[in-house]
Each structure stands twice: as structure tokens, then as C-alpha cells.
Amino acid sequence: MFDYLIQNGTLIDGTGAPAAAGDVAIKDGKIAAVGDLKDASAGTVLDAAGKYVTPGFIDIHRHADAALFRPHFGELELKQGLTTIVNGNCGLSVTPCAGAYKKEIEAYLTPVAGALPENADFSSLASYLCAAKKTPSPINTAMLAGSGTIRACAAGFGTPELDAAQMAEIHRLIEQELAAGALGVSLGLGYAPDCFYSTEALIEALQPLKNSGIPITVHMRQEGAGVCTAVEEMLTVARTLRIPLHISHLKAMGRDSWGKKIPRALALLEQAREEGLDVSCDVYPYTAGSTQLLHILPPEFLEGGMDAVVRRLADPHERETLAHRIEDGSGFD
């Protein structure tokens, strides 16, 4: 006898096989049988006539790192069919948050990930996962190691150039987070402090991943007029390190880019796949985006951390320079 029996549904199994009529039986929380099960018995029988029956959906791009600890988190996701989410995207994971720059990291992440729980230990992914396991949730959660948070933990937000000791600490923290169970490393090259990396420095920072098969995911340096240049940069990184690459929310912002940039970007990705590179992308199906207002600023205005940004914005000459930079828009979005 099964625990649950879902009958008369149209099954889509996620393999790419055609949809087919059938039943699904569940025992001890796992799928136990699929097919014509009209003679089977179960404690609970659900009639799915006129409905699709699918595996749980996986949302690979979330920023619910802190939301995970809120009461009832996951209930709305489950009602949308989501059974697994992946947090820590765009280089903005809530771990590792420790050391001299802890308060800066918390202030920077709060608008993205939400307020961090009081007295929570987010000094490492290991401590985060320990707390998460004590928090009941109806869905599964996986984590990426955020490159921006790692860099901020090692060098803060005000250091465009890294010294050897800071780079070594970045390597150590990447290895620490991966050893604790991170699925890969996420990059936020449109955000501070990841935006301070040159392509060469980024490759150096990601050396622990070389030949590992561990993926990087990336919010690219540009997603507007320079999106194809940004794709080429990330393909250079993936080719050099010989690691899988996933481009997050591929888009071409700005009316001048519509219908022009994405065909070229997709051609670049297809060429890389033909070469044998493991590269993929995702998109969202709406014509809007969301980020912090801070990120309309060019990279040089973000140097030095928030206090320096505020001083620049208070300076009339700097504001005039900023207005011209935003109007020109070269090298950033």
C-alpha cells in the first residue's frame, strides 16, 4: 500500500519525453511507481484529471539567504511548485561575514538578502548551514559561495587592487565555502567589490576552481550595450580555468540593444558549447529588473566604500562628472 496515489494526471517527467497520461505513487516521501496504477491502493488518493503532474521546480537564482529564517518561509514557493531554491547569487551570499569588515558586509547585503537574523553566525557557510538545519522549511535550499562577499571579507569594499596576502585569503575562503557544501562560486561583476577585478585578477582569484568541474555563475560586468563584450570576458575566464560557466539573467538592457545584442551573445555561447565548453544561461520572462539604486554608479564612484561614495555625491564637481558618465554610459550599465 502506498502513502499517496496521484491518478489520471498528464505526466511531464522533466527528461524531455512527451507528456503522457499516467499515475504516480509515493511511499515514504519518494516516488515508488509510475504508470497505470488504477488497481493500486493508498492512504490518500488524489484525482489529477485535467492537470499536469511534474517533478518539483528548481529556482536556481534566489536571494533568500536571510529570508530562509523567517516564519513560514517556503510556503509560497511550494504553492508555485518550487521544491528547491539556490541562494547566494550575483556574488552576494550572506557568508562568509566575519572579521574587520563584518558590519560593512551586513549593511551592503541587507537591501538584497534582507535583514540578517540577530545573533546569527554567518561567519562561514558551515555555520550558516548548521543554523539552517535547525529551521524547519517545506523546501530544499542550496547555496553558492558569493565572490563579492568573499572579497569583501578579505579586503573590504575600498580596495580596488589586492595584495598577495588578500588574494591568498580569498583563495582560502573559496576553499572553505566549497568544503562546507557550496555548489559553486557566484560572481557579481556589476557590483562592488567584484567590479574592481580586472579579467586577469578575476582568473587569479578563481584559481582554486581550475580543472575542478565546479561551476561559476555570473551577473556579468555589463548587461546593456556591452553585453557581448561581457560574455566574451566570461568565456575567456571559463576557457582559461577549464570550468563550467553559467550566465545569470542574460539580457540586453536599453532600447538600442533590443533585437541586436542577444542573437550575438547566444551565438558566442553556442560556439563555446561546440568547442566543448560547459556553458549555459538563464533568462526571466518579463521586461523588468531590480537592483539597488547604488548600482547605476560607475565603478570608480564605488571605490572606497559607502563613506567615500557619499562624499563624492555631496561634491558638486563630482556630481557633474557623474552626470556626464551616466549620460555616456561607457564601460558600465
mmCIF file of C-alpha atoms in Angstrom:
data_model
loop_
_atom_site.group_PDB
_atom_site.id
_atom_site.type_symbol
_atom_site.label_atom_id
_atom_site.label_comp_id
_atom_site.label_asym_id
_atom_site.label_seq_id
_atom_site.Cartn_x
_atom_site.Cartn_y
_atom_site.Cartn_z
ATOM 1 C CA MET A 1 0.000 0.000 0.000
ATOM 2 C CA PHE A 2 1.291 3.426 -0.953
ATOM 3 C CA ASP A 3 1.095 6.602 1.105
ATOM 4 C CA TYR A 4 -0.168 8.746 -1.788
ATOM 5 C CA LEU A 5 -1.558 7.956 -5.213
ATOM 6 C CA ILE A 6 -1.929 10.691 -7.830
ATOM 7 C CA GLN A 7 -4.242 9.393 -10.564
ATOM 8 C CA ASN A 8 -5.423 10.458 -14.016
ATOM 9 C CA GLY A 9 -2.860 13.229 -14.495
ATOM 10 C CA THR A 10 -0.773 14.156 -17.519
ATOM 11 C CA LEU A 11 2.818 13.336 -16.577
ATOM 12 C CA ILE A 12 5.769 15.529 -17.609
ATOM 13 C CA ASP A 13 8.877 13.895 -16.150
ATOM 14 C CA GLY A 14 11.487 16.535 -16.936
ATOM 15 C CA THR A 15 13.548 14.358 -19.281
ATOM 16 C CA GLY A 16 12.177 15.923 -22.447
ATOM 17 C CA ALA A 17 9.959 12.918 -23.143
ATOM 18 C CA PRO A 18 6.453 13.686 -24.459
ATOM 19 C CA ALA A 19 3.698 14.235 -21.908
ATOM 20 C CA ALA A 20 1.753 11.052 -21.190
ATOM 21 C CA ALA A 21 -1.293 10.014 -19.177
ATOM 22 C CA GLY A 22 -0.454 8.085 -16.030
ATOM 23 C CA ASP A 23 -0.459 7.750 -12.267
ATOM 24 C CA VAL A 24 2.225 8.378 -9.651
ATOM 25 C CA ALA A 25 2.556 6.534 -6.335
ATOM 26 C CA ILE A 26 4.523 7.858 -3.370
ATOM 27 C CA LYS A 27 5.885 5.864 -0.427
ATOM 28 C CA ASP A 28 7.997 7.216 2.446
ATOM 29 C CA GLY A 29 8.382 10.565 0.719
ATOM 30 C CA LYS A 30 9.711 9.124 -2.543
ATOM 31 C CA ILE A 31 8.214 8.218 -5.914
ATOM 32 C CA ALA A 32 7.626 4.470 -5.737
ATOM 33 C CA ALA A 33 5.842 3.750 -9.021
ATOM 34 C CA VAL A 34 4.749 5.480 -12.236
ATOM 35 C CA GLY A 35 2.344 4.224 -14.887
ATOM 36 C CA ASP A 36 -1.091 2.621 -14.962
ATOM 37 C CA LEU A 37 -1.804 2.182 -11.247
ATOM 38 C CA LYS A 38 -5.606 2.026 -11.284
ATOM 39 C CA ASP A 39 -5.582 -1.120 -9.161
ATOM 40 C CA ALA A 40 -3.197 0.254 -6.534
ATOM 41 C CA SER A 41 -4.309 1.398 -3.085
ATOM 42 C CA ALA A 42 -3.015 4.276 -0.969
ATOM 43 C CA GLY A 43 -3.749 6.142 2.223
ATOM 44 C CA THR A 44 -4.514 9.260 0.216
ATOM 45 C CA VAL A 45 -5.733 9.274 -3.387
ATOM 46 C CA LEU A 46 -5.641 12.496 -5.414
ATOM 47 C CA ASP A 47 -7.511 12.911 -8.712
ATOM 48 C CA ALA A 48 -5.324 14.960 -11.091
ATOM 49 C CA ALA A 49 -7.650 14.747 -14.094
ATOM 50 C CA GLY A 50 -7.141 17.767 -16.341
ATOM 51 C CA LYS A 51 -3.889 18.687 -14.586
ATOM 52 C CA TYR A 52 -0.180 18.234 -15.222
ATOM 53 C CA VAL A 53 1.945 16.240 -12.793
ATOM 54 C CA THR A 54 5.616 17.244 -12.800
ATOM 55 C CA PRO A 55 8.728 16.984 -10.639
ATOM 56 C CA GLY A 56 9.240 19.876 -8.252
ATOM 57 C CA PHE A 57 10.588 23.020 -9.900
ATOM 58 C CA ILE A 58 14.092 24.293 -9.076
ATOM 59 C CA ASP A 59 14.646 28.064 -8.882
ATOM 60 C CA ILE A 60 18.381 28.432 -9.482
ATOM 61 C CA HIS A 61 18.528 32.177 -8.826
ATOM 62 C CA ARG A 62 17.312 33.485 -5.492
ATOM 63 C CA HIS A 63 18.474 35.984 -2.878
ATOM 64 C CA ALA A 64 16.609 34.435 0.050
ATOM 65 C CA ASP A 65 19.723 33.756 2.130
ATOM 66 C CA ALA A 66 18.341 35.622 5.153
ATOM 67 C CA ALA A 67 14.650 35.090 4.346
ATOM 68 C CA LEU A 68 15.192 31.393 4.958
ATOM 69 C CA PHE A 69 14.973 32.094 8.699
ATOM 70 C CA ARG A 70 11.646 33.951 8.584
ATOM 71 C CA PRO A 71 8.477 32.241 9.850
ATOM 72 C CA HIS A 72 6.574 30.389 7.114
ATOM 73 C CA PHE A 73 9.347 30.857 4.558
ATOM 74 C CA GLY A 74 8.939 28.412 1.687
ATOM 75 C CA GLU A 75 5.163 28.104 1.846
ATOM 76 C CA LEU A 76 4.561 30.498 -1.070
ATOM 77 C CA GLU A 77 7.373 28.883 -3.053
ATOM 78 C CA LEU A 78 5.790 25.480 -2.558
ATOM 79 C CA LYS A 79 2.443 26.794 -3.818
ATOM 80 C CA GLN A 80 4.236 27.765 -7.049
ATOM 81 C CA GLY A 81 5.589 24.246 -7.434
ATOM 82 C CA LEU A 82 9.083 25.115 -6.208
ATOM 83 C CA THR A 83 10.678 22.401 -4.104
ATOM 84 C CA THR A 84 14.307 23.576 -4.332
ATOM 85 C CA ILE A 85 15.927 27.007 -4.498
ATOM 86 C CA VAL A 86 19.538 28.125 -4.899
ATOM 87 C CA ASN A 87 20.671 31.168 -2.893
ATOM 88 C CA GLY A 88 23.888 33.181 -2.806
ATOM 89 C CA ASN A 89 23.678 34.504 -6.363
ATOM 90 C CA CYS A 90 25.342 37.531 -8.003
ATOM 91 C CA GLY A 91 28.363 37.328 -5.706
ATOM 92 C CA LEU A 92 26.154 38.403 -2.778
ATOM 93 C CA SER A 93 25.946 35.410 -0.437
ATOM 94 C CA VAL A 94 25.489 36.171 3.274
ATOM 95 C CA THR A 95 28.566 34.107 4.093
ATOM 96 C CA PRO A 96 31.386 34.457 4.905
ATOM 97 C CA CYS A 97 30.502 37.502 7.008
ATOM 98 C CA ALA A 98 33.172 37.955 9.664
ATOM 99 C CA GLY A 99 36.255 39.880 10.656
ATOM 100 C CA ALA A 100 37.124 43.542 10.311
ATOM 101 C CA TYR A 101 34.586 44.212 7.541
ATOM 102 C CA LYS A 102 31.624 42.353 9.054
ATOM 103 C CA LYS A 103 29.466 45.451 9.663
ATOM 104 C CA GLU A 104 30.141 46.784 6.152
ATOM 105 C CA ILE A 105 29.187 43.454 4.602
ATOM 106 C CA GLU A 106 25.965 43.268 6.620
ATOM 107 C CA ALA A 107 24.966 46.817 5.613
ATOM 108 C CA TYR A 108 25.704 46.114 1.952
ATOM 109 C CA LEU A 109 23.818 42.814 1.833
ATOM 110 C CA THR A 110 20.694 43.794 3.785
ATOM 111 C CA PRO A 111 18.897 45.536 0.855
ATOM 112 C CA VAL A 112 19.445 42.418 -1.258
ATOM 113 C CA ALA A 113 19.131 39.495 1.148
ATOM 114 C CA GLY A 114 17.011 41.121 3.842
ATOM 115 C CA ALA A 115 17.859 41.805 7.473
ATOM 116 C CA LEU A 116 20.110 39.139 8.906
ATOM 117 C CA PRO A 117 18.725 37.335 11.964
ATOM 118 C CA GLU A 118 20.032 38.710 15.257
ATOM 119 C CA ASN A 119 22.850 36.735 16.865
ATOM 120 C CA ALA A 120 23.147 34.514 13.778
ATOM 121 C CA ASP A 121 26.586 33.138 12.999
ATOM 122 C CA PHE A 122 27.183 33.710 9.299
ATOM 123 C CA SER A 123 30.958 33.697 9.590
ATOM 124 C CA SER A 124 31.108 30.683 7.283
ATOM 125 C CA LEU A 125 28.820 28.555 5.164
ATOM 126 C CA ALA A 126 29.307 25.726 7.653
ATOM 127 C CA SER A 127 27.837 27.823 10.483
ATOM 128 C CA TYR A 128 25.039 29.094 8.206
ATOM 129 C CA LEU A 129 24.040 25.568 7.226
ATOM 130 C CA CYS A 130 24.115 24.478 10.860
ATOM 131 C CA ALA A 131 21.583 27.213 11.702
ATOM 132 C CA ALA A 132 19.512 26.428 8.603
ATOM 133 C CA LYS A 133 19.186 22.772 9.556
ATOM 134 C CA LYS A 134 17.579 23.869 12.822
ATOM 135 C CA THR A 135 14.998 25.968 10.934
ATOM 136 C CA PRO A 136 12.015 23.941 9.646
ATOM 137 C CA SER A 137 11.335 24.505 5.948
ATOM 138 C CA PRO A 138 8.966 22.872 3.440
ATOM 139 C CA ILE A 139 11.510 23.291 0.607
ATOM 140 C CA ASN A 140 15.135 22.414 -0.069
ATOM 141 C CA THR A 141 17.763 25.152 -0.175
ATOM 142 C CA ALA A 142 21.240 25.074 -1.727
ATOM 143 C CA MET A 143 23.911 27.783 -1.595
ATOM 144 C CA LEU A 144 26.540 29.340 -3.820
ATOM 145 C CA ALA A 145 29.655 30.999 -2.413
ATOM 146 C CA GLY A 146 29.441 34.691 -3.269
ATOM 147 C CA SER A 147 32.696 36.028 -4.702
ATOM 148 C CA GLY A 148 31.838 39.605 -3.751
ATOM 149 C CA THR A 149 31.226 38.699 -0.117
ATOM 150 C CA ILE A 150 34.414 36.649 -0.058
ATOM 151 C CA ARG A 151 36.432 39.534 -1.470
ATOM 152 C CA ALA A 152 34.818 41.985 0.975
ATOM 153 C CA CYS A 153 35.607 39.650 3.854
ATOM 154 C CA ALA A 154 39.255 39.530 2.771
ATOM 155 C CA ALA A 155 39.785 43.161 1.727
ATOM 156 C CA GLY A 156 36.672 45.250 2.343
ATOM 157 C CA PHE A 157 34.920 47.419 -0.252
ATOM 158 C CA GLY A 158 37.540 50.136 -0.592
ATOM 159 C CA THR A 159 40.465 48.246 -2.113
ATOM 160 C CA PRO A 160 40.477 48.182 -5.930
ATOM 161 C CA GLU A 161 43.894 46.474 -6.035
ATOM 162 C CA LEU A 162 44.600 43.372 -3.955
ATOM 163 C CA ASP A 163 47.952 42.437 -2.437
ATOM 164 C CA ALA A 164 49.283 38.887 -2.253
ATOM 165 C CA ALA A 165 48.019 38.321 1.291
ATOM 166 C CA GLN A 166 44.482 39.422 0.394
ATOM 167 C CA MET A 167 44.467 37.183 -2.692
ATOM 168 C CA ALA A 168 45.640 34.248 -0.579
ATOM 169 C CA GLU A 169 42.817 34.898 1.878
ATOM 170 C CA ILE A 170 40.309 34.924 -0.997
ATOM 171 C CA HIS A 171 41.628 31.522 -2.093
ATOM 172 C CA ARG A 172 41.321 30.207 1.458
ATOM 173 C CA LEU A 173 37.760 31.435 1.842
ATOM 174 C CA ILE A 174 36.686 29.977 -1.514
ATOM 175 C CA GLU A 175 38.061 26.598 -0.471
ATOM 176 C CA GLN A 176 36.411 26.923 2.956
ATOM 177 C CA GLU A 177 32.968 27.609 1.494
ATOM 178 C CA LEU A 178 33.227 24.861 -1.130
ATOM 179 C CA ALA A 179 34.339 22.356 1.514
ATOM 180 C CA ALA A 180 31.238 23.261 3.551
ATOM 181 C CA GLY A 181 28.943 22.404 0.639
ATOM 182 C CA ALA A 182 28.626 25.391 -1.709
ATOM 183 C CA LEU A 183 27.516 24.230 -5.168
ATOM 184 C CA GLY A 184 29.805 26.699 -6.899
ATOM 185 C CA VAL A 185 31.008 30.303 -6.843
ATOM 186 C CA SER A 186 28.767 33.191 -7.894
ATOM 187 C CA LEU A 187 30.138 36.438 -9.296
ATOM 188 C CA GLY A 188 28.621 39.909 -9.228
ATOM 189 C CA LEU A 189 30.843 41.808 -11.643
ATOM 190 C CA GLY A 190 28.301 44.624 -11.881
ATOM 191 C CA TYR A 191 28.560 45.199 -8.121
ATOM 192 C CA ALA A 192 31.245 46.315 -5.673
ATOM 193 C CA PRO A 193 33.674 44.877 -4.808
ATOM 194 C CA ASP A 194 33.681 42.285 -7.649
ATOM 195 C CA CYS A 195 33.530 45.115 -10.192
ATOM 196 C CA PHE A 196 37.088 46.080 -9.215
ATOM 197 C CA TYR A 197 38.503 42.843 -10.635
ATOM 198 C CA SER A 198 40.236 43.010 -13.977
ATOM 199 C CA THR A 199 39.773 39.897 -16.098
ATOM 200 C CA GLU A 200 43.288 38.770 -15.182
ATOM 201 C CA ALA A 201 42.783 39.364 -11.456
ATOM 202 C CA LEU A 202 39.464 37.528 -11.576
ATOM 203 C CA ILE A 203 41.148 34.493 -13.124
ATOM 204 C CA GLU A 204 43.768 34.632 -10.373
ATOM 205 C CA ALA A 205 41.091 34.880 -7.665
ATOM 206 C CA LEU A 206 39.306 31.820 -9.042
ATOM 207 C CA GLN A 207 42.416 29.644 -9.242
ATOM 208 C CA PRO A 208 41.094 27.192 -6.589
ATOM 209 C CA LEU A 209 38.456 26.143 -9.151
ATOM 210 C CA LYS A 210 40.851 25.352 -12.004
ATOM 211 C CA ASN A 211 40.095 21.986 -13.647
ATOM 212 C CA SER A 212 37.713 21.189 -10.778
ATOM 213 C CA GLY A 213 34.406 20.892 -12.645
ATOM 214 C CA ILE A 214 32.941 23.303 -10.071
ATOM 215 C CA PRO A 215 30.822 25.938 -11.844
ATOM 216 C CA ILE A 216 30.835 29.691 -11.677
ATOM 217 C CA THR A 217 27.624 31.665 -12.109
ATOM 218 C CA VAL A 218 27.815 35.315 -13.033
ATOM 219 C CA HIS A 219 25.920 38.567 -13.028
ATOM 220 C CA MET A 220 28.083 39.967 -15.792
ATOM 221 C CA ARG A 221 30.001 43.230 -15.823
ATOM 222 C CA GLN A 222 27.618 44.696 -18.399
ATOM 223 C CA GLU A 223 24.079 43.723 -19.402
ATOM 224 C CA GLY A 224 23.335 46.560 -21.797
ATOM 225 C CA ALA A 225 25.287 47.872 -24.776
ATOM 226 C CA GLY A 226 28.387 45.982 -23.648
ATOM 227 C CA VAL A 227 26.716 42.634 -23.000
ATOM 228 C CA CYS A 228 28.565 40.797 -25.792
ATOM 229 C CA THR A 229 31.907 42.065 -24.530
ATOM 230 C CA ALA A 230 30.915 40.830 -21.088
ATOM 231 C CA VAL A 231 30.030 37.387 -22.495
ATOM 232 C CA GLU A 232 33.421 37.226 -24.206
ATOM 233 C CA GLU A 233 35.135 38.100 -20.919
ATOM 234 C CA MET A 234 33.402 35.271 -19.067
ATOM 235 C CA LEU A 235 34.143 32.777 -21.823
ATOM 236 C CA THR A 236 37.814 33.775 -21.504
ATOM 237 C CA VAL A 237 37.647 33.070 -17.761
ATOM 238 C CA ALA A 238 35.925 29.704 -18.267
ATOM 239 C CA ARG A 239 38.313 28.644 -21.029
ATOM 240 C CA THR A 240 41.393 29.633 -19.044
ATOM 241 C CA LEU A 241 40.302 27.812 -15.883
ATOM 242 C CA ARG A 242 38.553 24.996 -17.760
ATOM 243 C CA ILE A 243 35.438 25.164 -15.579
ATOM 244 C CA PRO A 244 31.675 25.258 -16.251
ATOM 245 C CA LEU A 245 30.091 28.689 -16.703
ATOM 246 C CA HIS A 246 26.501 29.760 -16.143
ATOM 247 C CA ILE A 247 25.412 33.300 -17.087
ATOM 248 C CA SER A 248 22.624 34.590 -14.857
ATOM 249 C CA HIS A 249 19.631 36.503 -16.233
ATOM 250 C CA LEU A 250 21.039 37.081 -19.712
ATOM 251 C CA LYS A 251 19.549 40.286 -21.095
ATOM 252 C CA ALA A 252 20.267 43.323 -23.264
ATOM 253 C CA MET A 253 19.089 46.439 -21.464
ATOM 254 C CA GLY A 254 18.307 49.602 -23.386
ATOM 255 C CA ARG A 255 16.175 50.147 -26.445
ATOM 256 C CA ASP A 256 19.235 50.454 -28.693
ATOM 257 C CA SER A 257 20.222 46.884 -27.757
ATOM 258 C CA TRP A 258 16.868 45.247 -28.366
ATOM 259 C CA GLY A 259 16.927 42.612 -31.073
ATOM 260 C CA LYS A 260 20.634 43.166 -31.732
ATOM 261 C CA LYS A 261 22.785 42.056 -28.819
ATOM 262 C CA ILE A 262 21.191 38.805 -27.691
ATOM 263 C CA PRO A 263 21.480 36.968 -31.056
ATOM 264 C CA ARG A 264 25.217 37.721 -30.996
ATOM 265 C CA ALA A 265 25.508 36.701 -27.327
ATOM 266 C CA LEU A 266 23.729 33.398 -27.995
ATOM 267 C CA ALA A 267 25.987 32.762 -30.988
ATOM 268 C CA LEU A 268 29.035 33.211 -28.741
ATOM 269 C CA LEU A 269 27.626 30.729 -26.234
ATOM 270 C CA GLU A 270 26.757 28.221 -28.954
ATOM 271 C CA GLN A 271 30.259 28.451 -30.410
ATOM 272 C CA ALA A 272 31.731 27.803 -26.956
ATOM 273 C CA ARG A 273 29.480 24.769 -26.499
ATOM 274 C CA GLU A 274 30.602 23.406 -29.860
ATOM 275 C CA GLU A 275 34.193 23.747 -28.605
ATOM 276 C CA GLY A 276 33.254 21.546 -25.664
ATOM 277 C CA LEU A 277 32.905 24.234 -23.013
ATOM 278 C CA ASP A 278 30.164 23.593 -20.448
ATOM 279 C CA VAL A 279 28.324 26.921 -20.679
ATOM 280 C CA SER A 280 24.683 27.830 -20.118
ATOM 281 C CA CYS A 281 22.461 30.778 -19.294
ATOM 282 C CA ASP A 282 19.063 31.599 -17.855
ATOM 283 C CA VAL A 283 16.532 34.336 -18.563
ATOM 284 C CA TYR A 284 13.462 35.657 -16.818
ATOM 285 C CA PRO A 285 10.243 36.055 -18.810
ATOM 286 C CA TYR A 286 9.444 39.708 -18.143
ATOM 287 C CA THR A 287 10.753 43.094 -19.264
ATOM 288 C CA ALA A 288 11.810 44.481 -15.889
ATOM 289 C CA GLY A 289 14.674 44.187 -13.480
ATOM 290 C CA SER A 290 15.501 45.030 -9.884
ATOM 291 C CA THR A 291 18.662 46.157 -8.122
ATOM 292 C CA GLN A 292 19.908 48.798 -5.720
ATOM 293 C CA LEU A 293 19.962 52.430 -6.884
ATOM 294 C CA LEU A 294 23.643 52.436 -5.914
ATOM 295 C CA HIS A 295 24.420 50.316 -8.955
ATOM 296 C CA ILE A 296 23.695 52.993 -11.543
ATOM 297 C CA LEU A 297 27.014 54.457 -10.411
ATOM 298 C CA PRO A 298 30.196 53.743 -12.432
ATOM 299 C CA PRO A 299 32.857 51.555 -10.769
ATOM 300 C CA GLU A 300 35.186 54.454 -9.919
ATOM 301 C CA PHE A 301 32.418 56.061 -7.841
ATOM 302 C CA LEU A 302 32.125 52.878 -5.765
ATOM 303 C CA GLU A 303 35.783 52.792 -4.731
ATOM 304 C CA GLY A 304 36.495 53.326 -1.050
ATOM 305 C CA GLY A 305 33.208 52.047 0.353
ATOM 306 C CA MET A 306 29.971 53.817 1.243
ATOM 307 C CA ASP A 307 31.526 56.761 3.104
ATOM 308 C CA ALA A 308 33.573 57.623 0.027
ATOM 309 C CA VAL A 309 30.510 57.262 -2.223
ATOM 310 C CA VAL A 310 28.536 59.672 -0.021
ATOM 311 C CA ARG A 311 31.390 62.217 -0.050
ATOM 312 C CA ARG A 312 31.532 62.108 -3.851
ATOM 313 C CA LEU A 313 27.779 62.582 -4.161
ATOM 314 C CA ALA A 314 27.975 65.611 -1.858
ATOM 315 C CA ASP A 315 30.590 67.279 -4.091
ATOM 316 C CA PRO A 316 29.026 69.417 -6.895
ATOM 317 C CA HIS A 317 32.010 68.830 -9.211
ATOM 318 C CA GLU A 318 31.817 65.064 -8.664
ATOM 319 C CA ARG A 319 28.068 65.134 -9.330
ATOM 320 C CA GLU A 320 28.641 66.957 -12.616
ATOM 321 C CA THR A 321 31.242 64.358 -13.601
ATOM 322 C CA LEU A 322 28.821 61.614 -12.595
ATOM 323 C CA ALA A 323 26.040 63.091 -14.726
ATOM 324 C CA HIS A 324 28.284 63.027 -17.800
ATOM 325 C CA ARG A 325 29.405 59.455 -17.021
ATOM 326 C CA ILE A 326 25.828 58.213 -16.697
ATOM 327 C CA GLU A 327 24.841 60.002 -19.895
ATOM 328 C CA ASP A 328 27.790 58.435 -21.732
ATOM 329 C CA GLY A 329 27.434 55.044 -20.044
ATOM 330 C CA SER A 330 30.636 53.549 -21.429
ATOM 331 C CA GLY A 331 32.062 50.583 -19.533
ATOM 332 C CA PHE A 332 29.140 50.089 -17.153
ATOM 333 C CA ASP A 333 25.344 49.908 -17.167
#
